[in-house]
PDB file of C-alpha atoms and ligand atoms in Angstrom:
ATOM      1  CA  MET A  29     -50.031 121.517 104.024  1.00 95.00           C
ATOM      2  CA  LYS A  30     -51.670 118.818 101.955  1.00 98.00           C
ATOM      3  CA  PRO A  31     -49.995 115.394 102.445  1.00 98.00           C
ATOM      4  CA  ILE A  32     -49.229 113.848  99.049  1.00 98.00           C
ATOM      5  CA  ILE A  33     -47.590 110.783  97.522  1.00 99.00           C
ATOM      6  CA  LEU A  34     -46.272 111.249  94.012  1.00 99.00           C
ATOM      7  CA  ASP A  35     -46.134 108.062  91.923  1.00 99.00           C
ATOM      8  CA  VAL A  36     -43.732 108.527  88.991  1.00 98.00           C
ATOM      9  CA  ASP A  37     -41.921 106.900  86.063  1.00 98.00           C
ATOM     10  CA  THR A  38     -39.203 109.578  85.948  1.00 98.00           C
ATOM     11  CA  GLY A  39     -39.123 110.864  82.877  1.00 98.00           C
ATOM     12  CA  VAL A  40     -38.427 114.552  82.110  1.00 98.00           C
ATOM     13  CA  ASP A  41     -41.940 115.804  82.846  1.00 98.00           C
ATOM     14  CA  ASP A  42     -42.032 113.616  85.972  1.00 98.00           C
ATOM     15  CA  ALA A  43     -38.802 115.342  87.034  1.00 98.00           C
ATOM     16  CA  LEU A  44     -40.460 118.730  86.524  1.00 98.00           C
ATOM     17  CA  ALA A  45     -43.451 117.525  88.543  1.00 98.00           C
ATOM     18  CA  ILE A  46     -41.211 116.366  91.385  1.00 98.00           C
ATOM     19  CA  ALA A  47     -39.437 119.750  91.450  1.00 98.00           C
ATOM     20  CA  TYR A  48     -42.800 121.554  91.416  1.00 98.00           C
ATOM     21  CA  ALA A  49     -44.185 119.449  94.273  1.00 98.00           C
ATOM     22  CA  ALA A  50     -40.981 119.577  96.340  1.00 98.00           C
ATOM     23  CA  GLN A  51     -40.871 123.372  96.099  1.00 98.00           C
ATOM     24  CA  SER A  52     -44.546 124.113  96.760  1.00 98.00           C
ATOM     25  CA  PRO A  53     -45.287 125.025 100.375  1.00 98.00           C
ATOM     26  CA  GLU A  54     -48.927 123.913 100.040  1.00 98.00           C
ATOM     27  CA  LEU A  55     -47.806 120.290  99.684  1.00 98.00           C
ATOM     28  CA  ARG A  56     -46.161 117.897 102.137  1.00 98.00           C
ATOM     29  CA  LEU A  57     -44.352 115.250 100.123  1.00 98.00           C
ATOM     30  CA  LEU A  58     -44.731 112.061 102.187  1.00 98.00           C
ATOM     31  CA  GLY A  59     -42.809 110.045  99.637  1.00 98.00           C
ATOM     32  CA  VAL A  60     -42.201 109.461  95.957  1.00 99.00           C
ATOM     33  CA  THR A  61     -43.063 105.992  94.658  1.00 99.00           C
ATOM     34  CA  THR A  62     -41.824 104.672  91.341  1.00 98.00           C
ATOM     35  CA  CYS A  63     -43.015 102.417  88.556  1.00 98.00           C
ATOM     36  CA  PHE A  64     -42.042 101.396  85.026  1.00 98.00           C
ATOM     37  CA  GLY A  65     -43.116 103.520  82.088  1.00 97.00           C
ATOM     38  CA  ASN A  66     -40.903 106.114  80.441  1.00 98.00           C
ATOM     39  CA  VAL A  67     -37.971 104.014  81.708  1.00 98.00           C
ATOM     40  CA  SER A  68     -37.578 100.867  83.804  1.00 97.00           C
ATOM     41  CA  VAL A  69     -38.579 101.026  87.464  1.00 98.00           C
ATOM     42  CA  GLU A  70     -34.888 100.823  88.462  1.00 98.00           C
ATOM     43  CA  GLU A  71     -34.058 103.816  86.263  1.00 98.00           C
ATOM     44  CA  ALA A  72     -37.094 105.740  87.489  1.00 98.00           C
ATOM     45  CA  THR A  73     -35.982 105.110  91.079  1.00 98.00           C
ATOM     46  CA  ARG A  74     -32.412 106.208  90.346  1.00 98.00           C
ATOM     47  CA  ASN A  75     -33.591 109.366  88.561  1.00 98.00           C
ATOM     48  CA  THR A  76     -35.991 110.233  91.375  1.00 98.00           C
ATOM     49  CA  LEU A  77     -33.336 109.815  94.064  1.00 98.00           C
ATOM     50  CA  TYR A  78     -30.869 111.934  92.095  1.00 98.00           C
ATOM     51  CA  LEU A  79     -33.364 114.696  91.510  1.00 98.00           C
ATOM     52  CA  LEU A  80     -34.470 114.862  95.144  1.00 98.00           C
ATOM     53  CA  GLU A  81     -30.790 115.168  96.115  1.00 98.00           C
ATOM     54  CA  LEU A  82     -30.379 118.062  93.649  1.00 98.00           C
ATOM     55  CA  LEU A  83     -33.447 119.640  95.200  1.00 98.00           C
ATOM     56  CA  GLY A  84     -31.935 119.206  98.674  1.00 98.00           C
ATOM     57  CA  ARG A  85     -34.900 116.984  99.607  1.00 98.00           C
ATOM     58  CA  GLU A  86     -33.090 113.862 100.785  1.00 97.00           C
ATOM     59  CA  ASP A  87     -35.684 113.826 103.605  1.00 98.00           C
ATOM     60  CA  VAL A  88     -38.322 112.545 101.144  1.00 98.00           C
ATOM     61  CA  PRO A  89     -38.331 108.732 100.946  1.00 98.00           C
ATOM     62  CA  VAL A  90     -38.292 107.064  97.522  1.00 98.00           C
ATOM     63  CA  ILE A  91     -39.962 103.655  97.404  1.00 98.00           C
ATOM     64  CA  ALA A  92     -39.753 101.461  94.338  1.00 98.00           C
ATOM     65  CA  GLY A  93     -42.789  99.683  92.966  1.00 98.00           C
ATOM     66  CA  GLU A  94     -43.687  97.540  89.987  1.00 97.00           C
ATOM     67  CA  GLY A  95     -41.458  96.955  86.977  1.00 97.00           C
ATOM     68  CA  LYS A  96     -44.121  95.295  84.821  1.00 96.00           C
ATOM     69  CA  PRO A  97     -47.798  95.653  83.920  1.00 96.00           C
ATOM     70  CA  LEU A  98     -50.399  93.878  86.039  1.00 95.00           C
ATOM     71  CA  PHE A  99     -51.207  91.162  83.476  1.00 93.00           C
ATOM     72  CA  ARG A 100     -49.220  91.867  80.321  1.00 89.00           C
ATOM     73  CA  ARG A 101     -46.016  90.720  82.009  1.00 85.00           C
ATOM     74  CA  ASN A 102     -44.114  90.296  78.740  1.00 82.00           C
ATOM     75  CA  LEU A 103     -45.018  93.701  77.341  1.00 82.00           C
ATOM     76  CA  LYS A 104     -41.861  95.651  76.586  1.00 81.00           C
ATOM     77  CA  GLY A 105     -41.279  99.265  75.673  1.00 85.00           C
ATOM     78  CA  ASP A 106     -40.304 102.611  77.098  1.00 93.00           C
ATOM     79  CA  ALA A 107     -40.267 106.237  75.983  1.00 94.00           C
ATOM     80  CA  LYS A 108     -36.518 106.835  75.783  1.00 95.00           C
ATOM     81  CA  HIS A 109     -36.944 108.409  72.357  1.00 94.00           C
ATOM     82  CA  ILE A 110     -38.812 111.196  74.153  1.00 94.00           C
ATOM     83  CA  HIS A 111     -37.026 111.298  77.527  1.00 97.00           C
ATOM     84  CA  GLY A 112     -33.507 110.211  76.570  1.00 96.00           C
ATOM     85  CA  GLU A 113     -31.470 107.080  77.241  1.00 96.00           C
ATOM     86  CA  ASP A 114     -31.186 107.975  80.946  1.00 97.00           C
ATOM     87  CA  GLY A 115     -34.799 109.220  81.083  1.00 98.00           C
ATOM     88  CA  LEU A 116     -33.554 112.716  81.873  1.00 98.00           C
ATOM     89  CA  GLY A 117     -32.599 113.904  78.404  1.00 98.00           C
ATOM     90  CA  GLY A 118     -28.937 113.013  78.936  1.00 97.00           C
ATOM     91  CA  ALA A 119     -28.635 115.499  81.833  1.00 97.00           C
ATOM     92  CA  LEU A 120     -27.902 112.666  84.262  1.00 97.00           C
ATOM     93  CA  GLY A 121     -25.298 110.896  82.137  1.00 88.00           C
ATOM     94  CA  ALA A 122     -23.256 108.513  84.292  1.00 90.00           C
ATOM     95  CA  ALA A 123     -24.042 110.276  87.590  1.00 93.00           C
ATOM     96  CA  LEU A 124     -25.570 108.245  90.374  1.00 97.00           C
ATOM     97  CA  PRO A 125     -27.521 109.252  93.468  1.00 98.00           C
ATOM     98  CA  LYS A 126     -25.857 108.911  96.863  1.00 98.00           C
ATOM     99  CA  GLY A 127     -28.964 107.555  98.543  1.00 97.00           C
ATOM    100  CA  GLU A 128     -30.883 104.313  98.270  1.00 98.00           C
ATOM    101  CA  PRO A 129     -34.606 103.665  97.957  1.00 98.00           C
ATOM    102  CA  GLY A 130     -36.501 102.999 101.157  1.00 97.00           C
ATOM    103  CA  PRO A 131     -37.519  99.475 102.159  1.00 97.00           C
ATOM    104  CA  GLY A 132     -40.720  97.795 101.037  1.00 97.00           C
ATOM    105  CA  HIS A 133     -42.960  98.223  98.045  1.00 98.00           C
ATOM    106  CA  ALA A 134     -44.600 101.367  96.677  1.00 98.00           C
ATOM    107  CA  ALA A 135     -48.115  99.915  97.033  1.00 98.00           C
ATOM    108  CA  LYS A 136     -47.512  98.983 100.682  1.00 98.00           C
ATOM    109  CA  PHE A 137     -46.188 102.491 101.339  1.00 98.00           C
ATOM    110  CA  MET A 138     -49.369 103.988  99.855  1.00 99.00           C
ATOM    111  CA  VAL A 139     -51.545 101.748 102.040  1.00 98.00           C
ATOM    112  CA  GLU A 140     -49.579 102.551 105.220  1.00 98.00           C
ATOM    113  CA  GLN A 141     -49.639 106.305 104.647  1.00 98.00           C
ATOM    114  CA  VAL A 142     -53.331 106.368 103.746  1.00 98.00           C
ATOM    115  CA  ARG A 143     -54.178 104.237 106.825  1.00 98.00           C
ATOM    116  CA  SER A 144     -52.169 106.527 109.094  1.00 98.00           C
ATOM    117  CA  MET A 145     -54.036 109.666 107.910  1.00 98.00           C
ATOM    118  CA  PRO A 146     -57.546 108.566 106.895  1.00 98.00           C
ATOM    119  CA  GLY A 147     -59.237 110.880 104.417  1.00 98.00           C
ATOM    120  CA  GLN A 148     -56.227 113.171 104.101  1.00 98.00           C
ATOM    121  CA  VAL A 149     -53.656 111.755 101.700  1.00 98.00           C
ATOM    122  CA  THR A 150     -53.692 112.790  98.047  1.00 99.00           C
ATOM    123  CA  ILE A 151     -52.078 110.359  95.610  1.00 98.00           C
ATOM    124  CA  ILE A 152     -50.783 111.955  92.409  1.00 99.00           C
ATOM    125  CA  ALA A 153     -50.181 109.154  89.906  1.00 99.00           C
ATOM    126  CA  VAL A 154     -48.246 110.273  86.831  1.00 98.00           C
ATOM    127  CA  GLY A 155     -46.989 106.934  85.522  1.00 98.00           C
ATOM    128  CA  THR A 156     -48.708 103.634  84.850  1.00 98.00           C
ATOM    129  CA  LEU A 157     -51.402 102.817  87.413  1.00 98.00           C
ATOM    130  CA  VAL A 158     -49.991  99.487  88.528  1.00 98.00           C
ATOM    131  CA  ASN A 159     -48.841 100.590  92.005  1.00 98.00           C
ATOM    132  CA  LEU A 160     -52.195 102.177  92.727  1.00 98.00           C
ATOM    133  CA  ALA A 161     -54.045  99.070  91.499  1.00 98.00           C
ATOM    134  CA  LEU A 162     -51.955  96.924  93.842  1.00 98.00           C
ATOM    135  CA  ALA A 163     -52.636  99.259  96.782  1.00 98.00           C
ATOM    136  CA  VAL A 164     -56.383  98.903  96.172  1.00 98.00           C
ATOM    137  CA  MET A 165     -56.013  95.095  95.999  1.00 98.00           C
ATOM    138  CA  MET A 166     -53.957  95.032  99.195  1.00 98.00           C
ATOM    139  CA  ASP A 167     -56.439  96.975 101.293  1.00 98.00           C
ATOM    140  CA  PRO A 168     -60.195  96.671 100.685  1.00 97.00           C
ATOM    141  CA  GLU A 169     -60.738  99.979 102.546  1.00 98.00           C
ATOM    142  CA  PHE A 170     -58.118 101.936 100.618  1.00 98.00           C
ATOM    143  CA  ALA A 171     -60.647 103.555  98.270  1.00 98.00           C
ATOM    144  CA  LYS A 172     -62.675 104.823 101.241  1.00 98.00           C
ATOM    145  CA  LEU A 173     -59.680 106.055 103.197  1.00 98.00           C
ATOM    146  CA  VAL A 174     -57.690 107.900 100.528  1.00 98.00           C
ATOM    147  CA  GLY A 175     -58.352 111.648 100.396  1.00 98.00           C
ATOM    148  CA  LYS A 176     -58.062 112.270  96.679  1.00 98.00           C
ATOM    149  CA  VAL A 177     -56.438 110.706  93.618  1.00 99.00           C
ATOM    150  CA  LEU A 178     -55.093 112.764  90.738  1.00 99.00           C
ATOM    151  CA  VAL A 179     -54.308 110.673  87.680  1.00 99.00           C
ATOM    152  CA  MET A 180     -52.272 112.043  84.782  1.00 98.00           C
ATOM    153  CA  GLY A 181     -53.537 109.798  82.060  1.00 98.00           C
ATOM    154  CA  GLY A 182     -56.028 109.251  79.316  1.00 98.00           C
ATOM    155  CA  ALA A 183     -57.482 111.237  76.455  1.00 98.00           C
ATOM    156  CA  VAL A 184     -61.241 111.601  76.720  1.00 97.00           C
ATOM    157  CA  THR A 185     -62.040 114.145  73.993  1.00 97.00           C
ATOM    158  CA  VAL A 186     -58.746 114.273  72.064  1.00 98.00           C
ATOM    159  CA  PRO A 187     -56.480 111.759  70.265  1.00 97.00           C
ATOM    160  CA  GLY A 188     -53.924 109.678  72.122  1.00 98.00           C
ATOM    161  CA  ASN A 189     -50.162 110.107  72.113  1.00 96.00           C
ATOM    162  CA  VAL A 190     -48.955 106.500  71.859  1.00 95.00           C
ATOM    163  CA  THR A 191     -51.577 105.395  69.403  1.00 95.00           C
ATOM    164  CA  GLY A 192     -54.241 107.478  67.742  1.00 96.00           C
ATOM    165  CA  GLN A 193     -56.539 106.447  70.581  1.00 97.00           C
ATOM    166  CA  ALA A 194     -54.491 105.858  73.705  1.00 97.00           C
ATOM    167  CA  GLU A 195     -52.410 107.913  76.100  1.00 98.00           C
ATOM    168  CA  ALA A 196     -49.130 106.425  77.326  1.00 98.00           C
ATOM    169  CA  ASN A 197     -49.806 105.932  81.056  1.00 98.00           C
ATOM    170  CA  ILE A 198     -53.039 104.064  80.348  1.00 98.00           C
ATOM    171  CA  TYR A 199     -51.800 102.230  77.251  1.00 97.00           C
ATOM    172  CA  ARG A 200     -48.793 100.724  79.042  1.00 97.00           C
ATOM    173  CA  ASP A 201     -51.009  99.003  81.614  1.00 97.00           C
ATOM    174  CA  PRO A 202     -54.663  99.178  80.581  1.00 97.00           C
ATOM    175  CA  GLU A 203     -55.853  96.505  83.031  1.00 98.00           C
ATOM    176  CA  ALA A 204     -54.320  98.358  85.983  1.00 98.00           C
ATOM    177  CA  ALA A 205     -56.020 101.564  84.830  1.00 98.00           C
ATOM    178  CA  GLU A 206     -59.365  99.825  84.352  1.00 98.00           C
ATOM    179  CA  TYR A 207     -59.090  98.270  87.825  1.00 98.00           C
ATOM    180  CA  VAL A 208     -58.299 101.663  89.376  1.00 98.00           C
ATOM    181  CA  PHE A 209     -61.186 103.349  87.543  1.00 98.00           C
ATOM    182  CA  ARG A 210     -63.658 100.756  88.877  1.00 98.00           C
ATOM    183  CA  ALA A 211     -62.409 100.854  92.459  1.00 98.00           C
ATOM    184  CA  GLY A 212     -64.569 103.709  93.775  1.00 98.00           C
ATOM    185  CA  LEU A 213     -61.599 106.030  94.282  1.00 98.00           C
ATOM    186  CA  PRO A 214     -62.121 109.826  94.337  1.00 98.00           C
ATOM    187  CA  ILE A 215     -60.334 110.376  91.024  1.00 98.00           C
ATOM    188  CA  THR A 216     -59.684 113.533  89.050  1.00 99.00           C
ATOM    189  CA  LEU A 217     -58.419 112.663  85.587  1.00 98.00           C
ATOM    190  CA  VAL A 218     -55.813 115.071  84.219  1.00 99.00           C
ATOM    191  CA  GLY A 219     -55.495 113.798  80.664  1.00 98.00           C
ATOM    192  CA  LEU A 220     -54.207 114.967  77.308  1.00 98.00           C
ATOM    193  CA  ASP A 221     -57.441 116.985  76.975  1.00 98.00           C
ATOM    194  CA  VAL A 222     -55.770 119.573  79.193  1.00 98.00           C
ATOM    195  CA  THR A 223     -52.072 118.683  79.427  1.00 98.00           C
ATOM    196  CA  MET A 224     -51.530 119.184  75.684  1.00 98.00           C
ATOM    197  CA  LYS A 225     -52.530 122.807  76.264  1.00 98.00           C
ATOM    198  CA  THR A 226     -49.946 123.491  78.965  1.00 98.00           C
ATOM    199  CA  LEU A 227     -46.819 124.027  76.924  1.00 98.00           C
ATOM    200  CA  LEU A 228     -43.340 125.093  77.899  1.00 98.00           C
ATOM    201  CA  SER A 229     -41.480 126.811  75.084  1.00 96.00           C
ATOM    202  CA  ARG A 230     -37.733 126.727  74.446  1.00 94.00           C
ATOM    203  CA  GLU A 231     -37.542 130.487  75.190  1.00 95.00           C
ATOM    204  CA  ARG A 232     -38.683 129.905  78.775  1.00 96.00           C
ATOM    205  CA  LEU A 233     -35.668 127.644  79.371  1.00 96.00           C
ATOM    206  CA  GLN A 234     -33.482 130.766  79.241  1.00 96.00           C
ATOM    207  CA  GLU A 235     -34.947 131.775  82.590  1.00 96.00           C
ATOM    208  CA  TRP A 236     -33.383 128.638  84.104  1.00 97.00           C
ATOM    209  CA  ARG A 237     -30.131 128.906  82.152  1.00 96.00           C
ATOM    210  CA  SER A 238     -29.566 132.459  83.394  1.00 97.00           C
ATOM    211  CA  LYS A 239     -29.576 131.231  87.014  1.00 96.00           C
ATOM    212  CA  ASP A 240     -26.507 130.280  89.015  1.00 96.00           C
ATOM    213  CA  SER A 241     -28.017 126.958  90.069  1.00 96.00           C
ATOM    214  CA  LYS A 242     -27.035 123.377  89.312  1.00 97.00           C
ATOM    215  CA  LEU A 243     -30.674 122.342  89.572  1.00 97.00           C
ATOM    216  CA  ALA A 244     -31.803 125.032  87.095  1.00 98.00           C
ATOM    217  CA  HIS A 245     -29.182 123.987  84.534  1.00 97.00           C
ATOM    218  CA  PHE A 246     -29.979 120.303  85.030  1.00 98.00           C
ATOM    219  CA  LEU A 247     -33.686 120.863  84.389  1.00 98.00           C
ATOM    220  CA  ALA A 248     -32.960 123.127  81.409  1.00 98.00           C
ATOM    221  CA  ASP A 249     -30.732 120.459  79.805  1.00 98.00           C
ATOM    222  CA  ALA A 250     -33.250 117.673  80.450  1.00 98.00           C
ATOM    223  CA  THR A 251     -36.162 119.761  79.160  1.00 98.00           C
ATOM    224  CA  ASP A 252     -34.211 120.830  76.089  1.00 97.00           C
ATOM    225  CA  PHE A 253     -34.048 117.174  74.977  1.00 97.00           C
ATOM    226  CA  TYR A 254     -37.749 116.737  75.721  1.00 98.00           C
ATOM    227  CA  ILE A 255     -38.647 119.830  73.694  1.00 97.00           C
ATOM    228  CA  LYS A 256     -36.574 118.507  70.765  1.00 96.00           C
ATOM    229  CA  ALA A 257     -38.579 115.283  70.844  1.00 96.00           C
ATOM    230  CA  TYR A 258     -41.789 117.331  70.739  1.00 96.00           C
ATOM    231  CA  GLU A 259     -40.451 119.490  67.909  1.00 94.00           C
ATOM    232  CA  HIS A 260     -39.868 116.291  65.978  1.00 93.00           C
ATOM    233  CA  LYS A 261     -43.304 114.780  66.646  1.00 90.00           C
ATOM    234  CA  ARG A 262     -45.455 117.901  67.055  1.00 91.00           C
ATOM    235  CA  PRO A 263     -43.694 120.838  65.383  1.00 90.00           C
ATOM    236  CA  ASP A 264     -47.019 122.663  65.320  1.00 91.00           C
ATOM    237  CA  ILE A 265     -47.343 123.229  69.087  1.00 91.00           C
ATOM    238  CA  GLY A 266     -44.151 125.192  69.869  1.00 88.00           C
ATOM    239  CA  GLY A 267     -42.991 123.511  73.053  1.00 94.00           C
ATOM    240  CA  CYS A 268     -43.320 120.454  75.277  1.00 97.00           C
ATOM    241  CA  ALA A 269     -46.372 119.409  77.241  1.00 98.00           C
ATOM    242  CA  LEU A 270     -46.275 119.763  81.035  1.00 98.00           C
ATOM    243  CA  HIS A 271     -48.332 116.605  81.597  1.00 98.00           C
ATOM    244  CA  ASP A 272     -47.194 115.560  85.054  1.00 98.00           C
ATOM    245  CA  PRO A 273     -46.685 119.076  86.452  1.00 99.00           C
ATOM    246  CA  LEU A 274     -50.344 119.875  85.705  1.00 99.00           C
ATOM    247  CA  ALA A 275     -51.451 116.962  87.916  1.00 99.00           C
ATOM    248  CA  VAL A 276     -49.334 118.453  90.722  1.00 99.00           C
ATOM    249  CA  GLY A 277     -50.784 121.876  89.929  1.00 99.00           C
ATOM    250  CA  MET A 278     -54.288 120.468  90.431  1.00 99.00           C
ATOM    251  CA  ALA A 279     -53.304 119.337  93.931  1.00 98.00           C
ATOM    252  CA  ILE A 280     -52.171 122.884  94.728  1.00 98.00           C
ATOM    253  CA  ASP A 281     -55.014 124.768  93.046  1.00 98.00           C
ATOM    254  CA  PRO A 282     -57.957 122.783  91.613  1.00 98.00           C
ATOM    255  CA  SER A 283     -59.228 125.929  89.897  1.00 98.00           C
ATOM    256  CA  PHE A 284     -56.542 125.528  87.202  1.00 99.00           C
ATOM    257  CA  CYS A 285     -58.958 123.182  85.379  1.00 98.00           C
ATOM    258  CA  ARG A 286     -62.674 122.974  84.758  1.00 98.00           C
ATOM    259  CA  THR A 287     -63.833 119.439  85.457  1.00 98.00           C
ATOM    260  CA  GLN A 288     -66.929 117.438  84.625  1.00 96.00           C
ATOM    261  CA  PRO A 289     -68.154 114.337  86.478  1.00 96.00           C
ATOM    262  CA  LEU A 290     -68.194 111.474  83.960  1.00 95.00           C
ATOM    263  CA  HIS A 291     -68.218 107.709  83.796  1.00 96.00           C
ATOM    264  CA  VAL A 292     -64.955 106.621  82.189  1.00 97.00           C
ATOM    265  CA  GLU A 293     -63.803 103.099  81.365  1.00 97.00           C
ATOM    266  CA  VAL A 294     -60.677 101.771  79.694  1.00 98.00           C
ATOM    267  CA  ASP A 295     -60.878  99.750  76.500  1.00 97.00           C
ATOM    268  CA  VAL A 296     -58.748  96.748  77.406  1.00 96.00           C
ATOM    269  CA  GLU A 297     -59.313  94.704  74.281  1.00 91.00           C
ATOM    270  CA  GLY A 298     -59.919  97.079  71.409  1.00 88.00           C
ATOM    271  CA  LEU A 299     -58.946  96.142  67.901  1.00 89.00           C
ATOM    272  CA  TYR A 300     -57.606  99.645  67.326  1.00 92.00           C
ATOM    273  CA  SER A 301     -58.268 101.317  70.633  1.00 96.00           C
ATOM    274  CA  THR A 302     -56.591  99.337  73.403  1.00 96.00           C
ATOM    275  CA  GLY A 303     -55.912 101.730  76.269  1.00 97.00           C
ATOM    276  CA  ARG A 304     -58.472 104.295  75.138  1.00 97.00           C
ATOM    277  CA  THR A 305     -60.268 106.080  77.985  1.00 98.00           C
ATOM    278  CA  VAL A 306     -63.913 105.980  76.947  1.00 96.00           C
ATOM    279  CA  ALA A 307     -66.317 108.448  78.548  1.00 95.00           C
ATOM    280  CA  PHE A 308     -70.026 107.677  78.513  1.00 89.00           C
ATOM    281  CA  ARG A 309     -71.416 111.031  77.396  1.00 79.00           C
ATOM    282  CA  ARG A 310     -74.653 110.044  75.672  1.00 73.00           C
ATOM    283  CA  PHE A 311     -77.991 111.740  76.264  1.00 68.00           C
ATOM    284  CA  GLY A 312     -80.603 109.890  78.273  1.00 67.00           C
ATOM    285  CA  PRO A 313     -79.874 107.430  81.094  1.00 66.00           C
ATOM    286  CA  LYS A 314     -76.244 107.716  82.075  1.00 76.00           C
ATOM    287  CA  LYS A 315     -73.870 105.540  84.001  1.00 87.00           C
ATOM    288  CA  PRO A 316     -73.075 107.183  87.336  1.00 92.00           C
ATOM    289  CA  PRO A 317     -69.828 109.194  87.177  1.00 95.00           C
ATOM    290  CA  ASN A 318     -66.720 107.484  88.549  1.00 97.00           C
ATOM    291  CA  MET A 319     -64.420 110.487  88.304  1.00 98.00           C
ATOM    292  CA  ASP A 320     -64.058 114.169  87.567  1.00 98.00           C
ATOM    293  CA  VAL A 321     -62.478 114.724  84.168  1.00 98.00           C
ATOM    294  CA  CYS A 322     -60.476 117.865  83.417  1.00 98.00           C
ATOM    295  CA  LEU A 323     -61.815 119.351  80.179  1.00 98.00           C
ATOM    296  CA  GLU A 324     -60.483 122.924  80.178  1.00 98.00           C
ATOM    297  CA  VAL A 325     -57.405 124.526  81.644  1.00 98.00           C
ATOM    298  CA  ASP A 326     -56.290 128.058  82.417  1.00 98.00           C
ATOM    299  CA  ALA A 327     -52.964 127.293  80.778  1.00 98.00           C
ATOM    300  CA  GLU A 328     -51.388 130.717  81.156  1.00 98.00           C
ATOM    301  CA  ARG A 329     -52.105 131.006  84.880  1.00 98.00           C
ATOM    302  CA  PHE A 330     -50.868 127.457  85.466  1.00 98.00           C
ATOM    303  CA  LEU A 331     -47.658 128.033  83.475  1.00 98.00           C
ATOM    304  CA  GLU A 332     -46.815 131.190  85.415  1.00 98.00           C
ATOM    305  CA  HIS A 333     -47.463 129.398  88.704  1.00 98.00           C
ATOM    306  CA  PHE A 334     -45.267 126.481  87.657  1.00 98.00           C
ATOM    307  CA  MET A 335     -42.452 128.829  86.584  1.00 98.00           C
ATOM    308  CA  SER A 336     -42.683 130.719  89.873  1.00 98.00           C
ATOM    309  CA  ARG A 337     -41.989 127.502  91.789  1.00 98.00           C
ATOM    310  CA  VAL A 338     -39.555 125.780  89.422  1.00 97.00           C
ATOM    311  CA  VAL A 339     -36.633 126.424  89.754  1.00 91.00           C
TER     312      VAL A 339
HETATM  313  O1  LIG B 406     -48.652 110.695  78.200  1.00 89.99           O
HETATM  314  C1  LIG B 406     -47.871 111.462  79.031  1.00 89.99           C
HETATM  315  C2  LIG B 406     -47.460 110.685  80.257  1.00 89.99           C
HETATM  316  O2  LIG B 406     -46.674 109.548  79.855  1.00 89.99           O
HETATM  317  C3  LIG B 406     -46.578 111.460  81.205  1.00 89.99           C
HETATM  318  O3  LIG B 406     -46.832 111.014  82.514  1.00 89.99           O
HETATM  319  C4  LIG B 406     -45.191 111.039  80.776  1.00 89.99           C
HETATM  320  O4  LIG B 406     -44.243 111.242  81.793  1.00 89.99           O
HETATM  321  C5  LIG B 406     -45.399 109.585  80.466  1.00 89.99           C
HETATM  322  O5  LIG B 406     -45.385 108.825  81.652  1.00 89.99           O
HETATM  323 CA1  LIG B 407     -44.905 110.284  83.858  1.00 89.99          CA
END
């Protein structure tokens, strides 16, 4: 079993990623850490605790992290228009989890776990990269000791989803992302280049609705809201994108995507392109790659695998 930490801003697709990870025997979920993004860090923590309880995985600790970007401390904004007022498409409503988050900070938890199993821990970051940036700052050896880092974020060859240029997880904290990209971590970037091809259609929700399971109905209701938001913004694609689940999928089976080693930086001060992930792809002398970038995905095989594990 591969030991993983999932760093989330829960979020409907984060919720699907948590369910996928929690129900995949290849992965050992050491903990779920939370950050701001789709919702506030407090809401992300609440949603994560509730979902793990629905999954019967109260054994997995939830550790809260940062509520604000690294430098842009006054930056406001969330994605409740896509994920609902509660972040879970209204499926949560007024319900509250029974449990509480664990003690300490998400970044400290990452450092402790990575130190206790050098070279083994995979971090799957599917929110802003602020917790990961802080972990790298906290421990100068973190980058050498972490096993692998999967980042759901960026758009290297395709347009963004928050602006024409930038993807949400990078846009909301570009300095944290830039810091993480320069840290020498073994990163695989799972960006919109591939996640916009892994789509869950409304028809597939019937498979969950037909089940006698509270979890299945909860995820179907949450995803229904998320699909409606996609239908509004992208009526052409016929479903919602499984961004965060694909990052989990890559931890289970890296052959879901074709990757290319590239040097990628974040535009932190663009006039029009703040938060853009810029890959240096020119001919001639190249900058040495700092990550593997997912450029193609076997979307059908991934979708069937995801559906076989969730719910
Ligand atoms: O751009 C998609 C990403 O932004 C996903 O991780 C989604 O949950 C939001 O955080
Ligand atoms: Ca997310």
